[in-house]
CSV table of C-alpha atoms in Angstrom, one decimal:
chain,number,residue,atom,x,y,z
A,1,MET,CA,98.0,119.2,123.8
A,2,TRP,CA,98.6,115.7,125.8
A,3,PRO,CA,101.6,116.4,128.6
A,4,ASN,CA,102.9,113.0,129.6
A,5,GLY,CA,102.7,112.8,134.0
A,6,THR,CA,104.6,110.5,136.0
A,7,SER,CA,101.2,109.1,137.4
A,8,LEU,CA,100.0,108.1,133.4
A,9,GLY,CA,100.6,105.1,131.3
A,10,THR,CA,103.2,104.6,128.5
A,11,CYS,CA,100.0,104.9,125.6
A,12,PHE,CA,100.2,109.0,125.9
A,13,ARG,CA,102.0,110.9,123.7
A,14,PRO,CA,101.6,115.1,122.3
A,15,VAL,CA,98.2,115.2,120.4
A,16,ASN,CA,97.5,118.8,119.0
A,17,ILE,CA,93.5,118.9,118.9
A,18,THR,CA,91.6,121.7,121.4
A,19,LEU,CA,87.9,120.2,122.7
A,20,GLN,CA,86.6,122.5,120.2
A,21,GLU,CA,88.7,120.5,116.5
A,22,ARG,CA,88.5,116.8,118.3
A,23,ARG,CA,83.8,117.9,118.8
A,24,ALA,CA,83.7,118.9,114.9
A,25,ILE,CA,85.5,115.5,113.7
A,26,ALA,CA,85.0,112.9,115.9
A,27,SER,CA,81.1,112.6,115.7
A,28,PRO,CA,78.7,109.9,117.3
A,29,TRP,CA,76.5,109.4,115.2
A,30,PHE,CA,79.1,108.9,111.7
A,31,ALA,CA,80.4,106.0,114.6
A,32,VAL,CA,76.6,104.7,115.0
A,33,SER,CA,75.9,104.4,112.5
A,34,PHE,CA,78.9,103.4,110.5
A,35,CYS,CA,79.1,100.0,113.4
A,36,ALA,CA,75.3,99.0,112.1
A,37,LEU,CA,76.1,99.2,109.1
A,38,GLY,CA,78.9,97.0,109.3
A,39,LEU,CA,77.2,95.0,111.6
A,40,GLY,CA,74.0,94.3,109.7
A,41,SER,CA,76.0,93.9,107.0
A,42,ASN,CA,78.3,91.2,108.2
A,43,LEU,CA,75.0,89.5,110.2
A,44,LEU,CA,73.3,89.6,107.0
A,45,ALA,CA,75.8,87.5,105.9
A,46,LEU,CA,76.7,84.8,108.3
A,47,SER,CA,72.0,84.5,108.3
A,48,ALA,CA,73.1,83.8,104.2
A,49,LEU,CA,76.2,81.3,105.2
A,50,ALA,CA,74.3,79.5,107.5
A,51,GLY,CA,71.3,78.5,104.6
A,52,ALA,CA,73.8,77.2,102.4
A,53,ARG,CA,74.5,74.0,102.0
A,54,PRO,CA,77.3,73.5,101.9
A,55,GLY,CA,78.2,69.3,100.9
A,56,ALA,CA,81.5,68.1,101.1
A,57,GLY,CA,84.3,68.6,99.3
A,58,PRO,CA,85.8,72.3,98.6
A,59,ARG,CA,83.1,74.3,98.9
A,60,SER,CA,82.1,73.0,102.1
A,61,SER,CA,86.3,74.3,103.2
A,62,PHE,CA,85.6,77.4,101.2
A,63,LEU,CA,82.7,78.4,103.3
A,64,ALA,CA,84.0,77.3,106.6
A,65,LEU,CA,87.0,79.7,105.5
A,66,LEU,CA,84.0,82.2,104.7
A,67,CYS,CA,82.4,81.9,107.2
A,68,GLY,CA,85.9,82.7,109.9
A,69,LEU,CA,86.3,85.4,107.9
A,70,VAL,CA,82.8,87.1,108.3
A,71,LEU,CA,82.3,85.9,111.3
A,72,THR,CA,86.5,88.3,112.9
A,73,ASP,CA,85.0,91.1,110.7
A,74,PHE,CA,81.5,91.0,112.6
A,75,LEU,CA,83.3,90.4,116.2
A,76,GLY,CA,86.3,93.6,115.1
A,77,LEU,CA,83.5,96.3,114.8
A,78,LEU,CA,81.8,95.2,117.7
A,79,VAL,CA,84.9,94.8,120.2
A,80,THR,CA,86.1,98.2,118.5
A,81,GLY,CA,84.0,99.5,118.0
A,82,ALA,CA,81.8,100.5,120.6
A,83,VAL,CA,85.7,101.9,122.0
A,84,VAL,CA,85.1,104.3,119.7
A,85,ALA,CA,81.4,105.1,119.8
A,86,SER,CA,81.4,105.9,123.4
A,87,GLN,CA,85.1,108.3,123.4
A,88,HIS,CA,82.4,110.0,120.4
A,89,ALA,CA,80.3,110.0,122.4
A,90,THR,CA,81.3,110.9,125.3
A,91,LEU,CA,85.0,113.1,124.8
A,92,LEU,CA,86.1,112.3,127.3
A,93,ASP,CA,89.6,112.8,128.2
A,94,TRP,CA,91.7,109.3,127.8
A,95,ARG,CA,93.6,110.4,130.4
A,96,VAL,CA,90.7,110.6,132.4
A,97,THR,CA,88.6,107.6,132.2
A,98,ASP,CA,92.2,105.6,131.7
A,99,PRO,CA,94.5,106.6,133.1
A,100,GLY,CA,96.3,103.2,133.5
A,101,CYS,CA,96.3,102.6,129.1
A,102,ARG,CA,95.1,99.5,129.9
A,103,LEU,CA,91.9,100.0,127.1
A,104,CYS,CA,95.0,101.8,124.8
A,105,HIS,CA,96.7,98.5,125.0
A,106,PHE,CA,93.5,96.3,124.5
A,107,MET,CA,92.0,98.4,121.9
A,108,GLY,CA,95.6,98.5,120.1
A,109,THR,CA,95.8,94.8,120.0
A,110,ALA,CA,92.2,94.5,119.4
A,111,MET,CA,93.1,96.6,116.8
A,112,VAL,CA,95.6,94.8,114.9
A,113,PHE,CA,94.5,92.0,115.4
A,114,PHE,CA,91.0,92.3,113.9
A,115,GLY,CA,93.0,94.1,110.9
A,116,LEU,CA,96.1,91.2,110.2
A,117,CYS,CA,92.7,88.2,110.3
A,118,PRO,CA,91.1,90.2,106.9
A,119,LEU,CA,94.0,90.3,105.2
A,120,LEU,CA,95.7,86.4,106.0
A,121,LEU,CA,92.2,84.5,105.6
A,122,GLY,CA,91.8,85.8,103.1
A,123,ALA,CA,95.5,84.4,102.0
A,124,THR,CA,93.9,81.5,103.4
A,125,MET,CA,92.0,80.1,101.3
A,126,ALA,CA,93.7,81.8,97.7
A,127,ALA,CA,96.0,79.0,98.5
A,128,GLU,CA,92.8,76.5,99.4
A,129,ARG,CA,92.1,76.9,96.2
A,130,PHE,CA,94.5,77.4,94.2
A,131,VAL,CA,96.1,74.0,95.9
A,132,GLY,CA,92.5,72.8,95.2
A,133,ILE,CA,92.5,73.8,91.6
A,134,THR,CA,96.3,73.3,90.0
A,135,ARG,CA,96.0,69.7,91.8
A,136,PRO,CA,93.4,68.5,92.9
A,137,PHE,CA,95.0,64.9,94.2
A,138,SER,CA,97.7,65.8,95.4
A,139,ARG,CA,96.0,67.5,99.0
A,140,PRO,CA,94.2,65.8,101.6
A,141,ALA,CA,90.0,66.2,101.4
A,142,ALA,CA,88.8,69.3,102.5
A,143,THR,CA,86.5,69.2,105.1
A,144,SER,CA,85.3,72.0,106.9
A,145,ARG,CA,86.9,70.6,110.0
A,146,ARG,CA,90.1,71.2,108.3
A,147,ALA,CA,89.1,74.5,107.6
A,148,TRP,CA,87.7,75.4,111.2
A,149,ALA,CA,91.7,74.4,112.4
A,150,THR,CA,92.5,76.8,109.8
A,151,VAL,CA,91.0,79.8,110.5
A,152,GLY,CA,91.5,79.0,114.4
A,153,LEU,CA,95.3,78.3,113.7
A,154,VAL,CA,95.1,82.3,111.7
A,155,TRP,CA,93.3,84.0,114.7
A,156,MET,CA,96.5,82.6,117.3
A,157,VAL,CA,99.1,83.6,114.4
A,158,ALA,CA,97.3,87.7,114.1
A,159,GLY,CA,97.0,87.8,117.8
A,160,SER,CA,99.8,86.9,118.7
A,161,LEU,CA,101.5,89.6,117.2
A,162,GLY,CA,99.3,91.4,118.7
A,163,LEU,CA,100.6,90.9,122.3
A,164,LEU,CA,104.0,92.1,121.0
A,165,PRO,CA,104.1,95.3,122.0
A,166,LEU,CA,102.7,94.3,126.0
A,167,LEU,CA,105.3,92.1,125.8
A,168,GLY,CA,108.2,95.3,125.5
A,169,LEU,CA,108.2,95.1,121.0
A,170,GLY,CA,106.7,98.5,120.0
A,171,ARG,CA,104.5,100.6,121.6
A,172,TYR,CA,100.9,101.4,121.5
A,173,SER,CA,99.8,105.2,121.9
A,174,VAL,CA,95.9,107.1,122.1
A,175,GLN,CA,95.7,108.8,118.5
A,176,TYR,CA,94.1,111.7,116.5
A,177,PRO,CA,91.7,112.6,117.6
A,178,GLY,CA,92.3,111.5,120.8
A,179,SER,CA,89.4,108.0,120.6
A,180,TRP,CA,91.2,105.1,119.5
A,181,CYS,CA,94.6,103.4,120.1
A,182,PHE,CA,96.7,101.7,117.3
A,183,LEU,CA,100.9,101.2,117.2
A,184,THR,CA,103.4,104.2,117.9
A,185,LEU,CA,105.6,105.3,114.3
A,186,GLY,CA,108.1,106.2,117.0
A,187,ALA,CA,111.4,105.9,115.4
A,188,GLN,CA,112.5,103.9,118.8
A,189,ARG,CA,113.5,101.0,116.9
A,190,GLY,CA,111.0,98.3,119.1
A,191,ASP,CA,108.2,100.8,117.1
A,192,VAL,CA,110.0,100.6,113.7
A,193,ALA,CA,110.8,97.0,114.1
A,194,PHE,CA,106.6,95.8,115.0
A,195,GLY,CA,104.8,98.7,113.1
A,196,LEU,CA,107.4,96.9,109.9
A,197,MET,CA,105.9,93.6,111.1
A,198,PHE,CA,102.7,94.6,110.8
A,199,ALA,CA,103.5,96.5,107.5
A,200,LEU,CA,104.6,93.3,105.6
A,201,LEU,CA,103.0,90.6,106.5
A,202,GLY,CA,99.6,92.2,105.9
A,203,SER,CA,101.1,93.6,102.2
A,204,ALA,CA,102.8,90.5,101.6
A,205,SER,CA,99.4,88.9,102.0
A,206,VAL,CA,97.9,90.6,99.3
A,207,GLY,CA,101.2,90.2,97.2
A,208,LEU,CA,100.5,85.3,97.7
A,209,SER,CA,96.4,86.6,97.2
A,210,LEU,CA,97.2,88.1,94.3
A,211,LEU,CA,99.9,85.1,93.2
A,212,LEU,CA,98.0,83.0,93.9
A,213,ASN,CA,94.1,84.1,92.9
A,214,THR,CA,96.4,85.4,89.1
A,215,VAL,CA,97.6,81.6,88.4
A,216,SER,CA,93.8,80.1,90.0
A,217,VAL,CA,91.6,81.8,87.4
A,218,ALA,CA,94.2,81.5,84.6
A,219,THR,CA,93.7,77.4,85.4
A,220,LEU,CA,89.6,77.6,84.6
A,221,CYS,CA,89.4,79.4,82.3
A,222,ARG,CA,93.1,77.3,80.3
A,223,VAL,CA,91.0,74.0,81.2
A,224,TYR,CA,86.6,76.0,80.7
A,225,HIS,CA,88.2,76.8,76.9
A,226,ALA,CA,90.0,73.4,76.2
A,227,ARG,CA,88.4,72.0,73.3
A,228,GLU,CA,89.7,68.4,75.3
A,229,ALA,CA,88.9,68.9,78.3
A,230,THR,CA,87.4,65.9,79.5
A,231,GLN,CA,85.6,67.3,83.0
A,232,ARG,CA,84.7,72.0,82.4
A,233,PRO,CA,84.6,73.6,85.6
A,234,ARG,CA,81.6,73.2,88.0
A,235,ASP,CA,79.8,76.4,89.0
A,236,CYS,CA,80.7,76.4,92.0
A,237,GLU,CA,84.7,76.2,91.8
A,238,VAL,CA,83.6,79.2,89.2
A,239,GLU,CA,81.6,81.1,91.4
A,240,MET,CA,83.9,79.8,94.6
A,241,MET,CA,87.0,82.1,92.8
A,242,VAL,CA,85.0,85.2,92.0
A,243,GLN,CA,84.1,85.7,95.5
A,244,LEU,CA,87.3,85.2,96.3
A,245,VAL,CA,88.5,87.7,93.3
A,246,GLY,CA,86.4,90.0,95.1
A,247,ILE,CA,87.5,89.6,98.0
A,248,MET,CA,91.2,90.1,97.0
A,249,VAL,CA,90.1,93.4,95.6
A,250,VAL,CA,88.5,94.6,98.9
A,251,ALA,CA,91.6,93.9,101.3
A,252,THR,CA,94.0,94.9,98.1
A,253,VAL,CA,91.7,99.0,97.4
A,254,CYS,CA,90.9,99.9,101.5
A,255,TRP,CA,94.3,97.7,103.2
A,256,MET,CA,97.4,98.9,101.1
A,257,PRO,CA,97.4,102.6,101.6
A,258,LEU,CA,98.1,102.1,105.3
A,259,LEU,CA,100.5,99.5,104.5
A,260,VAL,CA,102.5,101.6,102.1
A,261,PHE,CA,101.8,104.6,104.7
A,262,ILE,CA,102.6,103.5,108.1
A,263,MET,CA,105.7,101.7,106.6
A,264,GLN,CA,107.0,105.4,104.3
A,265,THR,CA,106.4,107.0,107.6
A,266,LEU,CA,107.9,104.3,109.5
A,267,LEU,CA,112.1,104.0,106.8
A,268,GLN,CA,111.4,108.3,106.9
A,269,THR,CA,114.8,109.6,106.8
A,270,PRO,CA,114.4,112.6,109.7
A,271,PRO,CA,111.9,110.6,111.7
A,272,VAL,CA,108.4,111.6,111.0
A,273,MET,CA,107.5,111.8,114.7
A,274,SER,CA,109.4,114.1,117.4
A,275,ARG,CA,111.4,112.6,120.0
A,276,SER,CA,108.3,114.1,122.9
A,277,GLY,CA,106.0,111.6,120.2
A,278,GLN,CA,104.7,114.5,118.7
A,279,LEU,CA,103.4,113.9,114.5
A,280,SER,CA,103.1,117.0,112.9
A,281,ARG,CA,99.5,117.7,111.5
A,282,ALA,CA,99.1,116.3,108.7
A,283,THR,CA,100.3,112.8,109.4
A,284,GLU,CA,98.1,112.6,112.1
A,285,HIS,CA,95.5,113.0,109.0
A,286,GLN,CA,97.1,111.1,106.5
A,287,LEU,CA,97.0,107.7,109.1
A,288,LEU,CA,93.1,108.7,110.9
A,289,ILE,CA,92.5,108.7,106.5
A,290,TYR,CA,93.9,106.0,105.6
A,291,LEU,CA,92.0,103.8,109.0
A,292,ARG,CA,88.9,104.2,107.4
A,293,VAL,CA,89.4,102.6,104.5
A,294,ALA,CA,90.9,100.0,105.9
A,295,THR,CA,87.8,99.9,108.1
A,296,TRP,CA,85.9,99.2,105.1
A,297,ASN,CA,87.0,96.2,104.5
A,298,GLN,CA,84.9,94.5,107.1
A,299,ILE,CA,82.2,96.5,106.0
A,300,LEU,CA,82.4,95.3,102.3
A,301,ASP,CA,84.2,91.5,102.6
A,302,PRO,CA,80.2,90.6,103.6
A,303,TRP,CA,78.7,92.1,100.4
A,304,VAL,CA,80.9,90.7,98.2
A,305,TYR,CA,79.7,86.7,99.2
A,306,ILE,CA,76.0,88.4,99.2
A,307,LEU,CA,76.0,89.6,95.9
A,308,PHE,CA,78.6,87.3,94.1
A,309,ARG,CA,76.3,83.9,94.5
A,310,ARG,CA,74.7,81.9,92.1
A,311,SER,CA,71.3,82.2,93.4
A,312,VAL,CA,72.0,86.2,92.2
A,313,LEU,CA,73.5,86.3,89.9
A,314,ARG,CA,71.5,84.5,87.6
A,315,ARG,CA,68.3,86.8,88.5
A,316,LEU,CA,70.6,89.8,87.8
A,317,HIS,CA,71.5,87.7,84.5
A,318,PRO,CA,68.9,85.3,83.3
A,319,ARG,CA,70.7,85.0,79.8
A,320,LEU,CA,74.5,85.1,81.5
A,321,SER,CA,73.4,82.4,83.3
A,322,SER,CA,71.3,80.5,81.1
A,323,ARG,CA,74.4,80.3,78.4
A,324,LEU,CA,76.7,79.1,81.0
A,325,GLN,CA,74.3,76.3,82.4
A,326,ALA,CA,74.3,75.1,78.4
A,327,VAL,CA,78.2,75.0,78.3
A,328,SER,CA,78.5,73.5,81.5
A,329,LEU,CA,75.7,70.9,80.2
A,330,ARG,CA,77.3,70.7,76.9
A,331,PRO,CA,79.7,67.0,76.7
A,332,PRO,CA,83.0,67.2,75.9
A,333,PRO,CA,84.3,66.5,72.8
A,334,ALA,CA,85.6,62.3,74.2
A,335,GLN,CA,82.5,61.5,75.5
A,336,ALA,CA,80.9,63.2,71.5
A,337,MET,CA,82.3,60.7,69.7
A,338,LEU,CA,81.8,57.2,72.4
A,339,ARG,CA,78.2,58.6,72.1
A,340,GLY,CA,77.8,58.2,67.9
A,341,PRO,CA,75.2,59.9,66.7
């Protein structure tokens, strides 16, 4: 149990867990291995991005946004993973190590910030590719400087939302099994409002990515198969869309279960959380499982770029790459007629 005391902060609520159960669930080896895998994957992707030749135009902008996404995933694993791994390794009572809830508030803010950033960046990348494919001449020139400015704007939006509980809207609380902090799934208006803002903004980002990427892929396919097209899609455009679709699929599979669960729990009648702040054991387990699934997004994102580069695809599918190269080199019908026999 986690009873509240007068000298404790507001982040503590009753949690149904014993020390023996916490030892069985909170494995330090699992936390350290999970973080090491994620950090290594993101470092590998960052090194690949550093060695890429962005050139100019849409590809440079896309790679800058992708680099911002991978960098955000790396920092998210580094910050939150350090707190969780240390709590799992020491099994210290959070009331003893952080009675004023400063560390809990920091981790809760980090969880919201690093959770929303990949979803918002995915939607931003989808919008950038949508405009670049459907209206290539109706936008200003895409540059890496503007892309990094967009990444900074996304960080600002996510950070502003993460700071709302510190300003009085919603609360961060210690979650089962006592090794991490997140938004409170309570029935108070502030908790419901903040939780719904987080879940709806994340869901809207995933939905927008799905819509824009579907239109972009359909447009590329139509241009590619159009016999009267004056210019077929370049290999880099196809490569960027394949990577973007992969990022969208990973974000949808990893984050939508948690976002839907948060909305269902907050809107359920009667409230799931009791007046004393206690959740049922089943709800605590579900929240932990969905959170762990969502964390895989930070590990799988870099592998989308690593595995779906043109150089890797050509090694894995040499026949397919040769066919695509032959098709891309084939002149359009109008140019063939101008050349004559």
